[in-house]
Amino acid sequence: MRLVLQRVSKASVRVGSEVVGEVQRGVLVLAGVEKGDGLSQVDAAVRKLAGLRLFEDDAGRMNLDTAAVGGAFLVVSQFTLAGSPLARGRRPSFTGAAQPALAEPLVEKLVAGLRQAGFEVATGRFGAQMEVELVNDGPVTFVVDL
């Protein structure tokens, strides 16, 4: 599982003209499920996201986690994160991405795990053509491979 995390002051995702998910202060999580991923990767992702200190304290250090700042998560499935644009040629290969029938339940478990941990979680729509809009706060962006 590959996650791209962006600390945001606001973020939203649209499908067509409909806003299907939005958050104010928090973390945008772009989640790519790879072949071989399972519940252990989802559990590790929930633990990592719940405890990751991405927000600054009064001294300007990244010492505060999402809960400490009253933040939320916007989780958007993005199979292209499992792609390999560098293998050969000029067209990316997505052979490393999990099939949708396997990936969708894992993304849903990620969302459920964050909610169970007490977080507000908004989502995109799995498999849809989405437009993601965000204000990256910092900018702060991390890539996490689980």
Short mmCIF file of C-alpha atoms in Angstrom, two decimals:
data_model
loop_
_atom_site.label_atom_id
_atom_site.label_comp_id
_atom_site.label_asym_id
_atom_site.label_seq_id
_atom_site.Cartn_x
_atom_site.Cartn_y
_atom_site.Cartn_z
CA MET A 1 0.00 0.00 0.00
CA ARG A 2 1.33 3.39 -0.96
CA LEU A 3 -0.04 6.56 0.62
CA VAL A 4 0.61 10.15 -0.33
CA LEU A 5 -0.17 12.40 2.63
CA GLN A 6 -0.69 16.11 2.28
CA ARG A 7 -1.30 18.40 5.23
CA VAL A 8 -4.15 20.65 4.16
CA SER A 9 -6.00 23.70 5.38
CA LYS A 10 -8.89 22.47 3.21
CA ALA A 11 -9.50 19.82 0.58
CA SER A 12 -12.41 18.50 -1.42
CA VAL A 13 -13.18 15.89 -4.04
CA ARG A 14 -15.80 16.17 -6.78
CA VAL A 15 -17.42 13.64 -9.03
CA GLY A 16 -18.90 15.60 -11.90
CA SER A 17 -20.42 18.71 -10.35
CA GLU A 18 -21.09 17.04 -6.96
CA VAL A 19 -18.77 17.51 -3.99
CA VAL A 20 -18.64 14.01 -2.51
CA GLY A 21 -16.14 14.70 0.28
CA GLU A 22 -14.48 17.67 1.91
CA VAL A 23 -12.51 18.58 5.00
CA GLN A 24 -11.05 21.69 6.51
CA ARG A 25 -7.80 21.37 8.47
CA GLY A 26 -6.41 17.86 8.24
CA VAL A 27 -4.76 15.36 5.94
CA LEU A 28 -5.53 14.42 2.37
CA VAL A 29 -4.68 10.74 1.93
CA LEU A 30 -4.24 9.44 -1.60
CA ALA A 31 -4.30 5.65 -1.19
CA GLY A 32 -2.94 3.18 -3.73
CA VAL A 33 -3.60 -0.50 -3.04
CA GLU A 34 -1.01 -2.84 -4.51
CA LYS A 35 -1.10 -6.54 -5.35
CA GLY A 36 -0.46 -8.55 -2.19
CA ASP A 37 -1.85 -5.91 0.17
CA GLY A 38 -4.21 -7.08 2.88
CA LEU A 39 -5.47 -6.32 6.36
CA SER A 40 -1.98 -6.04 7.83
CA GLN A 41 -1.20 -3.11 5.52
CA VAL A 42 -4.53 -1.47 6.33
CA ASP A 43 -3.97 -1.86 10.08
CA ALA A 44 -0.47 -0.41 9.74
CA ALA A 45 -1.85 2.50 7.71
CA VAL A 46 -4.49 3.29 10.33
CA ARG A 47 -1.89 3.24 13.11
CA LYS A 48 0.50 5.39 11.08
CA LEU A 49 -2.15 7.95 10.11
CA ALA A 50 -3.64 8.17 13.60
CA GLY A 51 -0.30 8.89 15.24
CA LEU A 52 1.69 10.76 12.62
CA ARG A 53 2.72 14.19 13.86
CA LEU A 54 2.33 16.45 10.84
CA PHE A 55 1.14 19.62 12.57
CA GLU A 56 3.24 22.30 14.21
CA ASP A 57 3.20 23.10 17.91
CA ASP A 58 3.73 26.59 19.35
CA ALA A 59 7.48 26.25 18.78
CA GLY A 60 6.98 25.52 15.07
CA ARG A 61 7.93 21.84 15.31
CA MET A 62 5.87 19.01 13.84
CA ASN A 63 4.86 17.60 17.21
CA LEU A 64 1.06 17.43 16.91
CA ASP A 65 -0.98 14.64 15.36
CA THR A 66 -4.28 15.09 13.56
CA ALA A 67 -6.37 14.51 16.68
CA ALA A 68 -4.43 17.14 18.64
CA VAL A 69 -5.43 19.84 16.14
CA GLY A 70 -9.01 18.66 15.67
CA GLY A 71 -8.21 17.69 12.10
CA ALA A 72 -9.95 15.32 9.71
CA PHE A 73 -8.94 12.98 6.91
CA LEU A 74 -10.01 13.01 3.27
CA VAL A 75 -9.24 9.56 1.84
CA VAL A 76 -9.17 9.22 -1.95
CA SER A 77 -8.40 5.95 -3.69
CA GLN A 78 -5.78 6.40 -6.41
CA PHE A 79 -4.69 3.26 -8.24
CA THR A 80 -2.06 5.17 -10.23
CA LEU A 81 0.10 5.23 -7.08
CA ALA A 82 0.73 1.53 -7.72
CA GLY A 83 1.83 2.32 -11.26
CA SER A 84 5.34 2.30 -12.58
CA PRO A 85 5.98 5.08 -15.09
CA LEU A 86 9.71 4.32 -15.19
CA ALA A 87 9.75 0.65 -16.17
CA ARG A 88 9.97 0.98 -19.96
CA GLY A 89 8.83 3.37 -22.61
CA ARG A 90 6.70 6.40 -21.98
CA ARG A 91 3.38 4.93 -20.86
CA PRO A 92 2.93 3.93 -17.19
CA SER A 93 2.28 0.33 -16.29
CA PHE A 94 -0.31 -0.47 -13.63
CA THR A 95 0.40 -4.18 -13.25
CA GLY A 96 1.31 -3.60 -9.59
CA ALA A 97 -2.14 -2.27 -8.72
CA ALA A 98 -4.61 -4.56 -6.96
CA GLN A 99 -7.77 -5.43 -8.84
CA PRO A 100 -10.74 -3.20 -7.89
CA ALA A 101 -12.60 -6.11 -6.26
CA LEU A 102 -9.69 -6.49 -3.83
CA ALA A 103 -8.70 -2.83 -3.51
CA GLU A 104 -12.09 -1.30 -2.75
CA PRO A 105 -12.75 -3.30 0.45
CA LEU A 106 -9.26 -2.45 1.71
CA VAL A 107 -9.81 1.27 1.15
CA GLU A 108 -13.18 0.95 2.93
CA LYS A 109 -11.43 -0.79 5.86
CA LEU A 110 -8.90 2.04 6.01
CA VAL A 111 -11.72 4.58 6.24
CA ALA A 112 -13.58 2.47 8.82
CA GLY A 113 -10.42 2.09 10.91
CA LEU A 114 -9.85 5.84 11.01
CA ARG A 115 -13.47 6.44 11.96
CA GLN A 116 -13.25 3.79 14.66
CA ALA A 117 -10.20 5.63 16.00
CA GLY A 118 -12.44 8.69 16.42
CA PHE A 119 -11.60 10.74 13.35
CA GLU A 120 -13.90 12.56 10.97
CA VAL A 121 -13.25 10.99 7.57
CA ALA A 122 -14.52 12.14 4.19
CA THR A 123 -13.95 10.12 1.04
CA GLY A 124 -13.92 10.19 -2.69
CA ARG A 125 -15.87 7.66 -4.75
CA PHE A 126 -13.99 4.48 -5.59
CA GLY A 127 -13.45 3.99 -9.31
CA ALA A 128 -14.95 7.33 -10.31
CA GLN A 129 -13.31 10.08 -12.32
CA MET A 130 -12.62 12.57 -9.53
CA GLU A 131 -11.31 16.10 -9.23
CA VAL A 132 -9.36 16.74 -6.05
CA GLU A 133 -8.85 20.30 -4.90
CA LEU A 134 -6.63 21.18 -1.95
CA VAL A 135 -4.71 23.87 -0.20
CA ASN A 136 -1.49 22.19 0.88
CA ASP A 137 -0.52 23.70 4.22
CA GLY A 138 3.21 24.20 4.33
CA PRO A 139 3.51 22.69 1.81
CA VAL A 140 3.81 19.39 3.66
CA THR A 141 3.73 16.16 1.66
CA PHE A 142 4.96 12.65 2.54
CA VAL A 143 4.94 9.32 0.74
CA VAL A 144 4.42 6.24 2.92
CA ASP A 145 4.96 2.69 1.68
CA LEU A 146 3.48 -0.07 3.84
#
